[in-house]
C-alpha atoms as one frame of an Amber mdcrd trajectory, in Angstrom:
protein
  13.388-200.258 -80.228  15.550-200.844 -83.356  14.663-198.572 -86.179  15.202
-198.496 -90.050  18.004-195.869 -89.498  20.357-198.382 -88.048  20.110-200.825
 -90.925  19.257-198.724 -94.073  21.697-198.415 -96.884  22.687-194.671 -97.063
  23.015-192.458 -98.815  20.445-193.611-101.340  21.286-193.868-104.970  18.505
-192.157-106.897  17.741-191.406-110.534  16.074-188.224-112.043  12.598-188.790
-113.741  14.348-187.604-116.914  17.027-190.186-117.034  16.530-192.926-119.769
  16.220-196.609-119.267  19.832-197.589-120.410  21.159-194.879-117.807  19.034
-196.372-115.045  20.343-199.908-115.956  23.878-198.493-115.730  23.174-197.039
-112.318  21.764-200.288-111.105  24.693-202.354-112.364  27.477-199.952-111.166
  25.988-199.750-107.636  24.917-203.473-107.519  21.316-202.659-106.586  17.914
-203.762-107.814  15.809-200.597-107.232  16.139-196.847-107.792  14.075-194.232
-106.156  13.033-191.759-108.980  13.136-187.922-108.057  12.115-184.942-109.772
  14.154-181.822-110.450  13.277-180.554-106.865  14.464-183.741-105.351  11.093
-184.957-104.387  10.345-188.677-104.622   7.962-189.294-107.600   8.356-193.034
-108.156  10.516-196.093-108.121  11.946-198.236-110.873  13.297-201.740-110.363
  15.545-204.064-112.382  12.663-206.127-113.131  10.573-202.991-114.512  13.485
-202.130-116.779  13.794-205.711-118.138  10.068-205.969-118.642   9.928-202.627
-120.604  13.312-203.270-122.524  13.302-205.805-125.318  16.218-207.465-127.086
  16.604-206.264-130.589  17.590-209.765-131.733  14.042-211.336-131.490  12.164
-210.120-134.556  11.471-206.794-136.251   8.700-205.917-133.843  10.955-206.482
-130.865  13.622-204.606-132.788  11.338-201.556-133.283  10.036-201.655-129.538
  13.686-201.727-128.278  14.473-198.580-130.144  11.279-196.827-129.008  11.845
-197.419-125.424  15.479-196.883-125.531  15.202-193.098-124.934  11.971-193.518
-122.687  12.391-191.396-119.531  11.924-193.152-116.140   8.835-191.050-115.467
   7.094-192.998-118.219   7.845-196.488-116.564   8.299-195.937-112.829   5.950
-197.339-110.335   3.827-194.963-108.207   2.699-194.346-105.629   5.748-195.471
-103.730   5.665-197.369-100.411   8.014-195.585 -98.009   9.178-195.589 -94.389
  11.116-192.982 -92.318  14.439-193.473 -90.528  12.448-193.788 -87.313  10.120
-196.584 -88.403  10.517-199.558 -86.155  12.342-202.312 -88.059   9.692-204.939
 -87.362   7.077-202.489 -88.818   9.080-202.116 -91.982   9.379-205.932 -92.132
   5.628-206.251 -91.851   5.227-203.690 -94.714   7.759-205.831 -96.924   5.485
-208.734 -96.288   2.151-207.041 -96.656   2.965-205.267 -99.969   5.083-208.316
-101.281   8.071-206.126-102.104  11.769-206.477-101.415  12.639-202.957-100.446
  11.469-199.275-100.284  13.020-195.791-100.002  13.479-194.303 -96.598  12.177
-190.656 -96.663  12.855-187.825 -94.236  11.415-184.327 -94.744  10.289-185.246
 -98.107  13.846-186.335 -99.358  15.166-189.814 -99.845  17.747-190.469 -97.289
  18.416-194.287 -97.862  16.886-197.626 -98.853  15.896-200.498 -96.634  15.666
-204.079 -98.144  14.944-207.593 -97.012  18.630-208.191 -97.232  19.384-205.368
 -94.892  16.824-206.975 -92.377  18.394-210.399 -92.973  21.878-208.814 -91.951
  20.208-207.512 -88.764  18.974-211.094 -87.711  22.441-212.507 -88.590  24.146
-209.904 -86.545  21.820-210.587 -83.509  22.239-214.229 -83.676  25.970-214.113
 -83.500  28.766-216.434 -84.722  27.224-219.630 -83.362  24.447-219.721 -85.730
  26.625-218.497 -88.596  29.113-221.410 -88.138  26.183-223.822 -87.886  24.974
-222.448 -91.290  28.314-222.675 -92.921  28.751-226.234 -91.702  25.277-227.064
 -92.728  25.651-225.698 -96.223  28.929-227.232 -96.697  27.419-230.625 -95.989
  24.673-230.012 -98.655  27.276-229.225-101.347
């Protein structure tokens, strides 16, 4: 049976709960990811913050005075103040199909993979799609390329 371990992204990029929103945004952009598991000083998973969470909390200073003030209030806000908890997690040994069911049931696009209390990776819907593409082989990939070219 295929497990999460074979398809997760590892090692996980994590942020400390004391990091600020701008630093979290920098980490997301630099790594090309959309979610950051948040850990405490001991390295324990305490929450998760997504690109969407950061965008909702942050406000552009160009809108009006109220938005300008909000922007500077949240600029130094630590992640522990905006992270989501509890965090839905799986282990490296979780069957891949169970992880897929969890994604659908919770209506999320990915979650941390935890082993012995530590974040060891992240599994996303994109990782699961890679698995499907890998399994179906080149014939279907060529079909999809041809089909998308005909739509363009």
